[in-house]
Coordinates of C-alpha atoms in Angstrom, one line a residue:
Chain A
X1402 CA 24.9 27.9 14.0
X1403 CA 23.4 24.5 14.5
X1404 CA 25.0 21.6 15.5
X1405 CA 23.5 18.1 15.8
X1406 CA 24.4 14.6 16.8
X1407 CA 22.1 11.7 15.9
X1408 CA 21.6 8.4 17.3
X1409 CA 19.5 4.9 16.6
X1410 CA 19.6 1.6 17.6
X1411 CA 17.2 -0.6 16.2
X1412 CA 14.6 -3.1 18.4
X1413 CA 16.0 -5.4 20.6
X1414 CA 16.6 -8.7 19.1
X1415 CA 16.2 -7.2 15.6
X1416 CA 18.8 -6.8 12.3
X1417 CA 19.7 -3.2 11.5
X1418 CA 18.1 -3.7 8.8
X1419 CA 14.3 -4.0 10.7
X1420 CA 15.0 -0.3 11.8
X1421 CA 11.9 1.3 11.1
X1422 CA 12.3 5.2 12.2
X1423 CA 14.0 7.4 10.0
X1424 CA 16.1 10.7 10.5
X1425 CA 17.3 13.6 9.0
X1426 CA 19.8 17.1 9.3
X1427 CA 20.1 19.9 6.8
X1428 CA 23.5 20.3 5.9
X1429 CA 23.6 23.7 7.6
X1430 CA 21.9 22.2 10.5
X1431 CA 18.2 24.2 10.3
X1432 CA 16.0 21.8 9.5
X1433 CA 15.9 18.7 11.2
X1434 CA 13.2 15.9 10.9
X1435 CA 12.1 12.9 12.9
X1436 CA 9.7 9.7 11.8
X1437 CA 8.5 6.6 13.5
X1438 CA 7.6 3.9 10.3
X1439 CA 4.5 1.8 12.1
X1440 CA 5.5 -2.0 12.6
X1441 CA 2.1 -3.2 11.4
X1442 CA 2.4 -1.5 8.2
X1443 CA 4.3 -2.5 5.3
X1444 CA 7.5 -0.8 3.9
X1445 CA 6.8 1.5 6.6
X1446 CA 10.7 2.4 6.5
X1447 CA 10.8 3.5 3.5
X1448 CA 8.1 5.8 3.8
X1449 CA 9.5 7.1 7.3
X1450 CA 12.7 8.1 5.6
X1451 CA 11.0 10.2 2.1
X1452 CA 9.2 11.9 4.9
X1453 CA 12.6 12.9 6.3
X1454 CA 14.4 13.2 3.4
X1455 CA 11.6 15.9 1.5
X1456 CA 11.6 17.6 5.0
X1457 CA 15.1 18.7 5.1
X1458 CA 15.9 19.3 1.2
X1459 CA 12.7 21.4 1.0
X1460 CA 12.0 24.8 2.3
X1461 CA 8.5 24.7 3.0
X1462 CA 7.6 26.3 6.1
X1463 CA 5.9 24.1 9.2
X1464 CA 2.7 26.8 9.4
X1465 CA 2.5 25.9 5.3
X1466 CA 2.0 22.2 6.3
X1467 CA -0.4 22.8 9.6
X1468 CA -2.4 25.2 7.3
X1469 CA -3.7 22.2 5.5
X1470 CA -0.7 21.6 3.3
X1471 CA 0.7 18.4 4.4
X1472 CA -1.4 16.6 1.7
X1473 CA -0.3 18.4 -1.0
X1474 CA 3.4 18.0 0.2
X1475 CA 3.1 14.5 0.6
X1476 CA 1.4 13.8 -2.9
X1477 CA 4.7 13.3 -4.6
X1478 CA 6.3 10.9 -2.0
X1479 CA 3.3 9.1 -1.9
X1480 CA 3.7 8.2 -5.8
X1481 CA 7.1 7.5 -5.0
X1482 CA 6.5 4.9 -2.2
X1483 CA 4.1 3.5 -4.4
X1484 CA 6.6 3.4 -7.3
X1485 CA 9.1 1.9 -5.1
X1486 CA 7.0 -1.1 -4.2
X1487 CA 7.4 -4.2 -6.7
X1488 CA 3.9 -5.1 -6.6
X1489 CA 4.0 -7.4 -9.1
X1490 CA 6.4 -9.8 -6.9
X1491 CA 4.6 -9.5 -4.2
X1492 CA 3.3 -12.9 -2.3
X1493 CA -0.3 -13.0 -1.7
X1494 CA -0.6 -12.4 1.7
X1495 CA 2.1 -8.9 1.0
X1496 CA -0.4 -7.7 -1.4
X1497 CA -3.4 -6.8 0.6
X1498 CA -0.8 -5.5 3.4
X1499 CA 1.0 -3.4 1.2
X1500 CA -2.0 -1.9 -0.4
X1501 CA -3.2 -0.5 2.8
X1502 CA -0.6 1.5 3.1
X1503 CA 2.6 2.8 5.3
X1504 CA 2.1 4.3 8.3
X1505 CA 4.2 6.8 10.1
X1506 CA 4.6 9.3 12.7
X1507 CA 6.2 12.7 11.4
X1508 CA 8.1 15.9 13.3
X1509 CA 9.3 18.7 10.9
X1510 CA 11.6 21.3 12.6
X1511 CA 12.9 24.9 10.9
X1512 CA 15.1 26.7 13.2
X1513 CA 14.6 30.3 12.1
X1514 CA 16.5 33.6 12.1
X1515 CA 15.3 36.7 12.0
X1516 CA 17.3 39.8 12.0
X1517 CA 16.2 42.6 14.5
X1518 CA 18.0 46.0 13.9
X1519 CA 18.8 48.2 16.8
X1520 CA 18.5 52.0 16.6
X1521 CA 21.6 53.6 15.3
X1522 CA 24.5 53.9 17.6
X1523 CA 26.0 57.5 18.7
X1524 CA 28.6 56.3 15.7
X1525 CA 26.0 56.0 13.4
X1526 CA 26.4 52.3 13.4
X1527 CA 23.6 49.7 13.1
X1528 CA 24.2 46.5 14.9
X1529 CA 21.8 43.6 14.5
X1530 CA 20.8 41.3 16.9
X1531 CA 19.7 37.7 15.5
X1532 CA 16.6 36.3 17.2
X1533 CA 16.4 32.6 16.6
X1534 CA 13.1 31.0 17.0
X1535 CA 12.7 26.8 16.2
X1536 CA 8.9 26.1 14.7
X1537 CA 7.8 22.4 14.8
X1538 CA 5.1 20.9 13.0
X1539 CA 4.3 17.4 14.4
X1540 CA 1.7 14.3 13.4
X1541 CA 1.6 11.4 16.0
X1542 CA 3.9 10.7 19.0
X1543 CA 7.2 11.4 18.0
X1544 CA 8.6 14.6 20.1
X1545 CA 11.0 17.5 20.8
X1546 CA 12.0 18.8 24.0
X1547 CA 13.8 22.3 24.3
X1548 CA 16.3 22.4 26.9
X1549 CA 18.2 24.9 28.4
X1550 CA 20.7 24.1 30.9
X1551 CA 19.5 20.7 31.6
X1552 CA 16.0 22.0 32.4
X1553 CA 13.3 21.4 30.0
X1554 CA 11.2 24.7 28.9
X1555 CA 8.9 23.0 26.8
X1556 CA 8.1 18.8 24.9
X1557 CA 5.9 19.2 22.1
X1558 CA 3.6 17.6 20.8
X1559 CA 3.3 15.1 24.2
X1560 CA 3.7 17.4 27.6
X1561 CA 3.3 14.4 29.8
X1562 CA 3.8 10.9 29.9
X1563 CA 0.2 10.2 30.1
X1564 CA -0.4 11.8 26.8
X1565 CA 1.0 8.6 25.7
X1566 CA -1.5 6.3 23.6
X1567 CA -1.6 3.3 22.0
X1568 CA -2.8 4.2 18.6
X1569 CA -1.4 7.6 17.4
X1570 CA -3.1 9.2 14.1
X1571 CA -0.4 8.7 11.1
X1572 CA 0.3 10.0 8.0
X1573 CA -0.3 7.7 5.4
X1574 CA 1.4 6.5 2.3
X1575 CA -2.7 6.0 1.0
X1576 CA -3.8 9.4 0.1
X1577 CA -7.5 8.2 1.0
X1578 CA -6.8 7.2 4.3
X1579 CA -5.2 10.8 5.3
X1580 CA -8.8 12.7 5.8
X1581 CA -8.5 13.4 9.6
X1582 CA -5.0 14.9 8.9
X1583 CA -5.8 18.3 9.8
X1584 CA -7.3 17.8 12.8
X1585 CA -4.1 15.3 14.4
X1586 CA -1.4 18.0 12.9
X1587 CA -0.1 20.6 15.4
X1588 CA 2.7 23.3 15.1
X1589 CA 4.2 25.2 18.0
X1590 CA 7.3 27.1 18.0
X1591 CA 9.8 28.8 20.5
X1592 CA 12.7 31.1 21.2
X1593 CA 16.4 30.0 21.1
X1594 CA 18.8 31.4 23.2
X1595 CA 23.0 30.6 22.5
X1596 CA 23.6 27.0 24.4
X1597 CA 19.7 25.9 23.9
X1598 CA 19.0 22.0 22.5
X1599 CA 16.6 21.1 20.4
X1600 CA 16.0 17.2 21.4
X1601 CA 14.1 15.1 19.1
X1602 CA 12.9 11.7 20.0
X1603 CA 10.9 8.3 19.0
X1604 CA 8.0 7.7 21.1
X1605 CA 9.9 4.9 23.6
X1606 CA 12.6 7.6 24.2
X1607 CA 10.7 10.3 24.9
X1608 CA 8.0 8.6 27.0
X1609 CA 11.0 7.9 29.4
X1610 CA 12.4 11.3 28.9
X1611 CA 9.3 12.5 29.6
X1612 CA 8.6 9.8 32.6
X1613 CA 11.9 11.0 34.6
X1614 CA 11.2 14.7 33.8
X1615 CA 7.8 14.0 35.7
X1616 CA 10.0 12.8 38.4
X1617 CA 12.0 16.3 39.1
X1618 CA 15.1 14.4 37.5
X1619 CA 16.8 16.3 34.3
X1620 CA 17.4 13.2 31.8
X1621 CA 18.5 15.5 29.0
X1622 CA 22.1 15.8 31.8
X1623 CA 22.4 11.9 30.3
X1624 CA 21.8 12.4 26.9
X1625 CA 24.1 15.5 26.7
X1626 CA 26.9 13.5 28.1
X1627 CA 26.8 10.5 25.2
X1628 CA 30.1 11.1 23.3
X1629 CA 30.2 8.3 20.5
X1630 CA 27.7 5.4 19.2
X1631 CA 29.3 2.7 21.6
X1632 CA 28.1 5.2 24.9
X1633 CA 24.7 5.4 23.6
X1634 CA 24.3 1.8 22.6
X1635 CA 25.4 1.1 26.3
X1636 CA 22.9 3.6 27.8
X1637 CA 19.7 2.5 26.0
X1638 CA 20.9 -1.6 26.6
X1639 CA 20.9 -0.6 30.4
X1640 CA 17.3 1.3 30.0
X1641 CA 15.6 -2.1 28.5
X1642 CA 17.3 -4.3 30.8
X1643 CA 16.3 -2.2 34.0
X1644 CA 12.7 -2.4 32.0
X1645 CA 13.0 1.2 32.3
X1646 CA 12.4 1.8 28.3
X1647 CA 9.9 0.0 26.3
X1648 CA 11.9 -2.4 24.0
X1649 CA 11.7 -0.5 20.5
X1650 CA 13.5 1.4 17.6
X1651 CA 15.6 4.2 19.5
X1652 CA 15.9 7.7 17.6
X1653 CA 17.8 10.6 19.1
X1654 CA 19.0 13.8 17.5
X1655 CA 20.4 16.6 19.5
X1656 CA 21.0 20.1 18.1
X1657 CA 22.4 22.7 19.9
X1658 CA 22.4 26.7 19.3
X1659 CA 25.9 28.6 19.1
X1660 CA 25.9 31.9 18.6
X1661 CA 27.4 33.8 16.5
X1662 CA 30.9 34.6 18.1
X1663 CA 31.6 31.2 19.2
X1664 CA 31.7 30.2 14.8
X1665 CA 34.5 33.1 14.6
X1666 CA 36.9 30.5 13.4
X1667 CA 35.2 27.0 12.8
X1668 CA 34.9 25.0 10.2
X1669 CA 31.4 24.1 9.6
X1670 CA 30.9 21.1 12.3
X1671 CA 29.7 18.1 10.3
X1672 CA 26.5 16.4 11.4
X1673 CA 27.6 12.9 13.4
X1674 CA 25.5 10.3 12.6
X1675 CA 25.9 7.0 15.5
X1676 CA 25.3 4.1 13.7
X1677 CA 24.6 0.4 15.9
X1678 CA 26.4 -2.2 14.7
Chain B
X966 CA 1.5 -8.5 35.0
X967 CA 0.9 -11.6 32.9
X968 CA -0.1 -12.0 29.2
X969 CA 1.6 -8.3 28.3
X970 CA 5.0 -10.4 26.6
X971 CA 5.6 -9.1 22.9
X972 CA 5.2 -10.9 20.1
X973 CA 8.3 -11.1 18.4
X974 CA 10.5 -14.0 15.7
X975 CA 12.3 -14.1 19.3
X976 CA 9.4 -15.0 21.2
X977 CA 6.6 -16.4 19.0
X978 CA 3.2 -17.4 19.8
X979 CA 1.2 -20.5 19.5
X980 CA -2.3 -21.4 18.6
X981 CA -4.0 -24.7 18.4
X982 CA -7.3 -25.5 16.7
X983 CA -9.5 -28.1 18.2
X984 CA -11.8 -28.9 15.6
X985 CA -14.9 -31.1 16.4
X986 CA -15.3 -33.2 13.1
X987 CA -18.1 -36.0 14.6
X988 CA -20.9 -37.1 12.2
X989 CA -23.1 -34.4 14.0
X990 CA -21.1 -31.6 12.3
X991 CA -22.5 -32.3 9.2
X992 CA -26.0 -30.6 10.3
X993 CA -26.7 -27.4 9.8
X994 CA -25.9 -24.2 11.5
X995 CA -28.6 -23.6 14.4
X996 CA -30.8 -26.6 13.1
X997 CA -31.9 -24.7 10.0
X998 CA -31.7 -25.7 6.2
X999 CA -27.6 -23.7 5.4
X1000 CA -24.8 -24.2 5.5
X1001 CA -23.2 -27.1 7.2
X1002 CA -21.6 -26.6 10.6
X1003 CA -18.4 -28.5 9.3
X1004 CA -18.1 -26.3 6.4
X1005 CA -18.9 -23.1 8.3
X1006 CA -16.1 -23.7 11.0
X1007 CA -13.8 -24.5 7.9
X1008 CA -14.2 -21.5 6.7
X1009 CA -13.8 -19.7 10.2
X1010 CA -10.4 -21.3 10.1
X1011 CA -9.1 -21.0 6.7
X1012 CA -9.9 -16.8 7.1
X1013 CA -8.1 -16.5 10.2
X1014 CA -5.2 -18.5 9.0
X1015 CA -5.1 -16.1 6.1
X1016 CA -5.6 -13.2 8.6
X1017 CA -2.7 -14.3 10.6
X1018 CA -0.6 -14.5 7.2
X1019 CA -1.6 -10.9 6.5
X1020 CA -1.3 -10.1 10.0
X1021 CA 2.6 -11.6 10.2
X1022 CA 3.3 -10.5 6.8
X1023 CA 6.3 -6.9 6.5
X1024 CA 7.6 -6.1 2.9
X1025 CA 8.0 -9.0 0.8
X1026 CA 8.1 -11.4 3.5
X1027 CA 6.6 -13.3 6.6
X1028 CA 7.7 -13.1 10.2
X1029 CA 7.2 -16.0 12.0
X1030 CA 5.7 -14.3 14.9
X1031 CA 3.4 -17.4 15.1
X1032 CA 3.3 -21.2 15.1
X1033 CA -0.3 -22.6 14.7
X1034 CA -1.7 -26.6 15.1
X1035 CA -4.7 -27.6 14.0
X1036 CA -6.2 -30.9 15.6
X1037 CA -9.3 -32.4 14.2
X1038 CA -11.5 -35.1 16.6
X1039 CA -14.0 -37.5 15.1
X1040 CA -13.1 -41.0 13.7
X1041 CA -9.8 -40.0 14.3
X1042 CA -7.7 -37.8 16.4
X1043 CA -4.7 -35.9 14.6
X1044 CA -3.4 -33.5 13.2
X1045 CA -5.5 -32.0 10.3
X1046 CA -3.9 -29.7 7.9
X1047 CA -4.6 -30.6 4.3
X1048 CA -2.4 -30.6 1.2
X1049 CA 1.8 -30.5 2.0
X1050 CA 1.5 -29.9 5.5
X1051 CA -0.4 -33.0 6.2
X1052 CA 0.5 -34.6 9.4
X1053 CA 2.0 -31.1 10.4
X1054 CA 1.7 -31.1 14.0
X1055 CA 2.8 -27.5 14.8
X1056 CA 3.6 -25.4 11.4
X1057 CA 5.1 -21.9 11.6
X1058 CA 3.1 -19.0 10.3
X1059 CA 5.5 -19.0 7.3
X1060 CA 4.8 -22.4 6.4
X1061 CA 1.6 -22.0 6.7
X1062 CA 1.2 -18.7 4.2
X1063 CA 3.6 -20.3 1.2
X1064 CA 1.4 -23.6 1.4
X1065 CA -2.0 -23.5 1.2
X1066 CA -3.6 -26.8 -0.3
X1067 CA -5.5 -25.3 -2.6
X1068 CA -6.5 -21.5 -3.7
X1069 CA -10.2 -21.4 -4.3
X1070 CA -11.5 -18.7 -6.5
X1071 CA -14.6 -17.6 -4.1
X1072 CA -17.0 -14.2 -4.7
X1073 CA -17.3 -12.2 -2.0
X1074 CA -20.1 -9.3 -2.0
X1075 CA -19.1 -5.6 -1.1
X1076 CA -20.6 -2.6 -0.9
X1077 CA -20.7 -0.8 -4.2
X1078 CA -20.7 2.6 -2.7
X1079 CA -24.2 2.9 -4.0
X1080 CA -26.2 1.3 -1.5
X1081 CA -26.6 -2.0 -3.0
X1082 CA -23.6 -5.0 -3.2
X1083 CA -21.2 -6.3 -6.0
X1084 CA -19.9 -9.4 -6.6
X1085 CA -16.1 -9.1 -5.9
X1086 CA -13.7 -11.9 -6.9
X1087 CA -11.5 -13.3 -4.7
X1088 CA -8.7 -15.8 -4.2
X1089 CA -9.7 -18.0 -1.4
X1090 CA -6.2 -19.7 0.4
X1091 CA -7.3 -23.1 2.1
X1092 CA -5.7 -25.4 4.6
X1093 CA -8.3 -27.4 6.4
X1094 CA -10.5 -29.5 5.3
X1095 CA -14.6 -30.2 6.5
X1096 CA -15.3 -33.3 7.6
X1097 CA -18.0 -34.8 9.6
X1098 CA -17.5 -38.4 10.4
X1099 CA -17.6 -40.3 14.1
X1100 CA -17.8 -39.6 17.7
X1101 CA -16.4 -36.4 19.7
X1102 CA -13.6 -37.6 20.8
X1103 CA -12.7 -34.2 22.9
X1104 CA -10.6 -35.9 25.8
X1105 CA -8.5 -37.1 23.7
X1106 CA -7.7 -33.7 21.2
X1107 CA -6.9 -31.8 24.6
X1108 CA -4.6 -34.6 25.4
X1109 CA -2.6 -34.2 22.3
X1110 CA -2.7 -30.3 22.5
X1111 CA -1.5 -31.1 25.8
X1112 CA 1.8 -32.8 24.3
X1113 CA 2.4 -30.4 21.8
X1114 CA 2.2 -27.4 24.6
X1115 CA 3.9 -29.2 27.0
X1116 CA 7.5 -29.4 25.3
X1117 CA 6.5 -26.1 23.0
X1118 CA 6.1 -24.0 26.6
X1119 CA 9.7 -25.6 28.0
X1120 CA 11.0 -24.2 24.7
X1121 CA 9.7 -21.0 24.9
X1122 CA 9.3 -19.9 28.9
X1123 CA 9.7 -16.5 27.3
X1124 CA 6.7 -16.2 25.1
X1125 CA 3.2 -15.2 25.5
X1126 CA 1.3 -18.1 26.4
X1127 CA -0.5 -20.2 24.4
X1128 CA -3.9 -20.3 23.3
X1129 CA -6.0 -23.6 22.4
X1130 CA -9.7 -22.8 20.4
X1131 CA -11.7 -25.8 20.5
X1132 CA -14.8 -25.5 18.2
X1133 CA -17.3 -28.5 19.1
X1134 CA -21.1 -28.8 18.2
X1135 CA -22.0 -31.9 20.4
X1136 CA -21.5 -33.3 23.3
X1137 CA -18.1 -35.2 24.1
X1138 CA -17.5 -39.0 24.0
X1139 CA -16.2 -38.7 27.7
X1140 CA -15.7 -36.0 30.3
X1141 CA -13.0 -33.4 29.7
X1142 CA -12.7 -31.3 32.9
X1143 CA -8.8 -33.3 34.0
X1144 CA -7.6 -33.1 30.7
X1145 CA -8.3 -29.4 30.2
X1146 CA -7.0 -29.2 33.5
X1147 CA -4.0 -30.4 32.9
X1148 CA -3.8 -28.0 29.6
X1149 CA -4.1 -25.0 31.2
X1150 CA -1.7 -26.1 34.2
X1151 CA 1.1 -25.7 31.1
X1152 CA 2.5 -22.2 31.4
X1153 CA 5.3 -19.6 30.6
X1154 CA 6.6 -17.1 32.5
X1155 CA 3.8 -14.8 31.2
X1156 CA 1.3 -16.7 32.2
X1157 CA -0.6 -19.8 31.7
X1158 CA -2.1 -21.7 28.6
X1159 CA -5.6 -20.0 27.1
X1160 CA -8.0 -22.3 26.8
X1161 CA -11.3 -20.6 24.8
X1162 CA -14.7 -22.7 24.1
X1163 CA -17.1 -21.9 20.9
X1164 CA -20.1 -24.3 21.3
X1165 CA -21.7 -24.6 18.1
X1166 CA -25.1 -25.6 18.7
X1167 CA -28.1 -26.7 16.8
X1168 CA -30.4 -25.6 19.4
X1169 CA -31.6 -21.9 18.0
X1170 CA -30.7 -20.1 20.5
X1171 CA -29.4 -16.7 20.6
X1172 CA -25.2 -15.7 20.6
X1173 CA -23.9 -15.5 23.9
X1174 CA -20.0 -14.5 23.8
X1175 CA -17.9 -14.3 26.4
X1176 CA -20.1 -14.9 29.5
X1177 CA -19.3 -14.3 32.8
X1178 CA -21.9 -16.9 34.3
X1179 CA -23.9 -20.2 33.2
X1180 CA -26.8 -18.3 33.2
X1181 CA -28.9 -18.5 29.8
X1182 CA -26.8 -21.8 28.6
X1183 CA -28.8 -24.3 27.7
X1184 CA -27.7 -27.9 28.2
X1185 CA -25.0 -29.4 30.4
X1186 CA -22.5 -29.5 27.9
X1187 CA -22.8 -25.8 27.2
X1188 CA -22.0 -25.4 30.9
X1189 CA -19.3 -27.8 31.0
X1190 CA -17.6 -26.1 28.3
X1191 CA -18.3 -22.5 30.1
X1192 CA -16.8 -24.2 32.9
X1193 CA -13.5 -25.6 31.4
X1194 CA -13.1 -22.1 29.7
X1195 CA -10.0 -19.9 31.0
X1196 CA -10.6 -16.4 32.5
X1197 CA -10.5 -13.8 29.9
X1198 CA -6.9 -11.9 30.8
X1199 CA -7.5 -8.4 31.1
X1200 CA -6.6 -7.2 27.6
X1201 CA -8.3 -9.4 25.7
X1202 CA -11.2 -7.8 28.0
X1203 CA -10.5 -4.7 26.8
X1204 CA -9.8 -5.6 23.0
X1205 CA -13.1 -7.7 22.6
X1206 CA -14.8 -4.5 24.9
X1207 CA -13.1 -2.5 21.7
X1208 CA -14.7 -4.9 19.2
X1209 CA -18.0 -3.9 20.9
X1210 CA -18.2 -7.2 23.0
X1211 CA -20.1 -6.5 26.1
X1212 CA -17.6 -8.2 28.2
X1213 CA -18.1 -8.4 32.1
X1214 CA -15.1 -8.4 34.8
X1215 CA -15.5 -12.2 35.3
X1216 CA -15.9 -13.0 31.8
X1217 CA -14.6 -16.3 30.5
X1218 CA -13.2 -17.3 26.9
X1219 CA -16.5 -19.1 25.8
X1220 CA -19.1 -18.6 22.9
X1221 CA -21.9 -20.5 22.2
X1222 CA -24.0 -20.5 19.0
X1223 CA -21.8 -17.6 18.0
X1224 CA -22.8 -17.1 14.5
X1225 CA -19.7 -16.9 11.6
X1226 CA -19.0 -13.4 11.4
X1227 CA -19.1 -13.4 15.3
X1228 CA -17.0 -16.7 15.4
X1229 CA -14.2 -14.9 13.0
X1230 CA -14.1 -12.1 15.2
X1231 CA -14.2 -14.1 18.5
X1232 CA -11.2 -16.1 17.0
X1233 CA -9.5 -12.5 15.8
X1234 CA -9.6 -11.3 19.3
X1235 CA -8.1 -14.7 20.6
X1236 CA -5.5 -14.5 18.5
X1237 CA -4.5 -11.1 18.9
X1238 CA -2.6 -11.1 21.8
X1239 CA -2.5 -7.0 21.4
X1240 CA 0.8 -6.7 21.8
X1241 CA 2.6 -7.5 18.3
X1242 CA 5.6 -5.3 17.3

């Protein structure tokens, strides 16, 4: 089974409510979902967080959306952004803003089972082995990192901190201004073994993840240790104030992989969600 | 690094408009038989107030990642917003987008996606006024944008600095080199005050933007101007090199005879400090 722990802190010297990425957990912990809103857009939140949302309550799979299907998924929460804008109260200067659209980075995670029979025992008895695999499907800089034992065996869809631009492609709220959509979307995948993480970050996260891994250090030792909100709040205060982590929205979600004998006897783990205050 | 501060509500910005309003403003751009210079720079200033508006704008409201001054020089010196924020020395970006003096109704031509143009109505937000009256009075408009910097940079040591555009056409009552001295002496800790130069001429002489020499200038006072511009700071180098300015290392914020799509754009680039999240 799956189990996650999510984290987010809003900007430095902003509300809560100016939080601007957006995250999300199946219940059963298999899909997972990511999204960095753009600041220069408008209600780039809420278009972050129907991206999320229609990730985890649907069952499409990531290859469906590389293979050219993103725009099709994202027809429907388009209208709904749309619908969910009061345009007619709108100022004049939110009105040409709005209409260009919502901006946002997106990363789509299934974590999949597949069952692989072995032969027949001398007993006549078939055991299956489960294989897990995770598949990501990723548009702009928001990443995942699989870990295993503190080592990092693969980020996608940034490798190295260089990768690191200014001016990521997004997925748009504007169905017009999507038409280079297939070219920016990439899909990897990987196998799980019992202990693995799946880490997903917002872009100033993971570019100092990514910056310490380039150093030979193992960050994801830190990140593993967080317990509760008030830890992480603490840890990404002392990253800005060392100037170590680029002062912006903050979104973390770990999921680790338990195998199968170590549910014998749990209750389903609820997702925690770590809220700033 | 200097000049690399965000732009936040925390830490604003500030602009200041020095705007030439002596009789000789009332000539036409480049000597020809158009438009006036004083309307011209007018409208220069009225778009990139309602770019900045657009710019600042997130949802249904403004952030006031700006405060702007506008100082005309001519028969008088002062501050020169029309309508309710008359007398306004230094508005905030807010103020500035819920009170425009007066909303023209203006046609603007656009492509009609058949290779000719249409006639597009638009709502046209004004807030300065053209007027052409008097000597150039230049010493005197850097003097007061000195005041207003001087307490706004004790106030906001934080911030990225200020920049001061003064627009002029003709040559100044009296020499100007202390008193722009003495305005770009004013600093924060990110670096010191931005003073940029757009000559308006009505010699007919070709655009020169962003110059890294007084070679090609014409007159004295274009090269007293060139002279009393500040260095271009590295990434407004590389945002005007992005705009398609050809922009040397030793480049200076000056632009003579620019014409008004060129002045827009030179005034964009000056007031996007590249760095607004």
């Amino acid at each position: 089974m799956f189990v996650s722990c999510t984290y987010w802190l809003q900007k430095a010297g902003n509300r809560p409510d100016d939080y601007e990425d957006a995250y999300a957990v199946s219940p059963n912990g298999d899909r997972l979902a990511i999204a960095d809103g753009a600041t220069e857009t408008s209600f780039a939140a809420e278009w972050a967080r129907k991206l999320v949302q229609e990730w985890v309550i649907s069952s499409i799979p990531s290859l469906d959306l590389a293979a050219d299907g993103l725009g099709q998924w994202m027809q429907a929460l388009q209208v709904a952004w749309s619908d969910g804008v009061n345009w007619d109260a709108l100022p004049w200067y939110a009105v040409d803003k709005a209409a260009a659209g919502a901006f946002s980075t997106f990363l789509g995670v299934e974590l999949i089972r597949d069952e692989l029979a072995e032969p027949a025992n001398v007993h006549g008895q078939v055991h299956t082995n489960e294989l897990v695999r995770w598949r990501a499907v990723a548009v702009g800089d928001s990443c995942l990192f699989h870990i295993r034992n503190g080592c990092m065996l693969r980020a996608f869809p940034i490798e190295c901190y260089e990768q690191f631009g200014n001016c990521p492609y997004l997925l748009s709220s504007i169905p017009a201004s999507n038409s280079e959509m297939a070219r920016y979307t990439h899909v990897a995948d990987g196998a799980l073994s019992a202990g693995d993480q799946i880490v997903l970050a917002t872009d100033a996260l993971a570019a100092w993840l990514l910056q310490a891994h380039g150093r030979g250090e193992k960050p994801w030792v830190s990140l593993s240790a967080l317990k509760e909100i008030g830890e992480f709040v603490s840890f990404i205060d002392e990253l800005r104030d060392t100037g170590q982590l680029r002062n912006d929205d903050v979104t973390l979600v770990i999921s680790e992989y338990r195998a199968k004998s170590e549910d014998d006897g749990l209750e389903n783990v609820p997702v925690q969600t770590g809220r700033s205050t | 690094m200097p000049y690399i501060a965000e732009v936040s509500r925390k830490n604003p910005s500030c602009f200041i408009f020095l705007i030439d309003r002596s009789g000789s403003m009332s000539e036409a751009i480049g000597g020809g038989a158009g438009k006036r210079k004083a309307d011209g720079v007018a409208d220069a200033i009225n778009r990139l107030l309602q770019n900045l508006c657009i710019k600042c704008s997130k949802g249904e409201e403004i952030r006031n990642y700006y405060e702007v001054g506008v100082i005309g020089y001519g028969s008088v010196v002062g501050p020169a917003f029309s309508g309710s924020l008359q007398g306004r020395s230094l508005v905030t970006i807010s103020e500035i987008a819920n009170a425009p003096a007066r909303i023209e109704d203006r046609v603007k031509k656009v492509d009609d996606g058949a290779g000719g143009l249409a006639e597009q109505r638009v709502k046209f937000q004004v807030w300065f006024d053209p007027m052409a009256d008097g000597g150039t009075p230049m010493a005197e408009a850097l003097s007061q944008a000195h005041a207003l910097l001087a307490e706004w940079t004790k106030q906001h040591q934080s911030s990225y600095p200020p920049i001061v555009i003064n627009i002029s056409d003709g040559e100044a009552n009296t020499p100007v080199s202390v008193e722009a001295a003495a305005l770009t002496r004013l600093s924060t800790t990110d670096g010191n005050v931005l003073l940029l130069n757009c000559h308006i001429s009505a010699y007919d002489g070709a655009p020169i933007l962003f110059p890294d020499s007084v070679a090609g200038l014409p007159d004295d006072f274009a090269r007293m101007l060139f002279e009393i511009s500040s260095p271009l700071p590295d990434n407004l180098k590389a945002a005007a090199r992005s705009e398609g300015f050809n922009v040397g290392e030793n480049a200076k914020g000056f632009a003579f005879n620019a014409e008004l799509a060129g002045l827009i754009r030179f005034l964009d680039i000056g007031t996007r400090p590249g760095n607004l999240r």
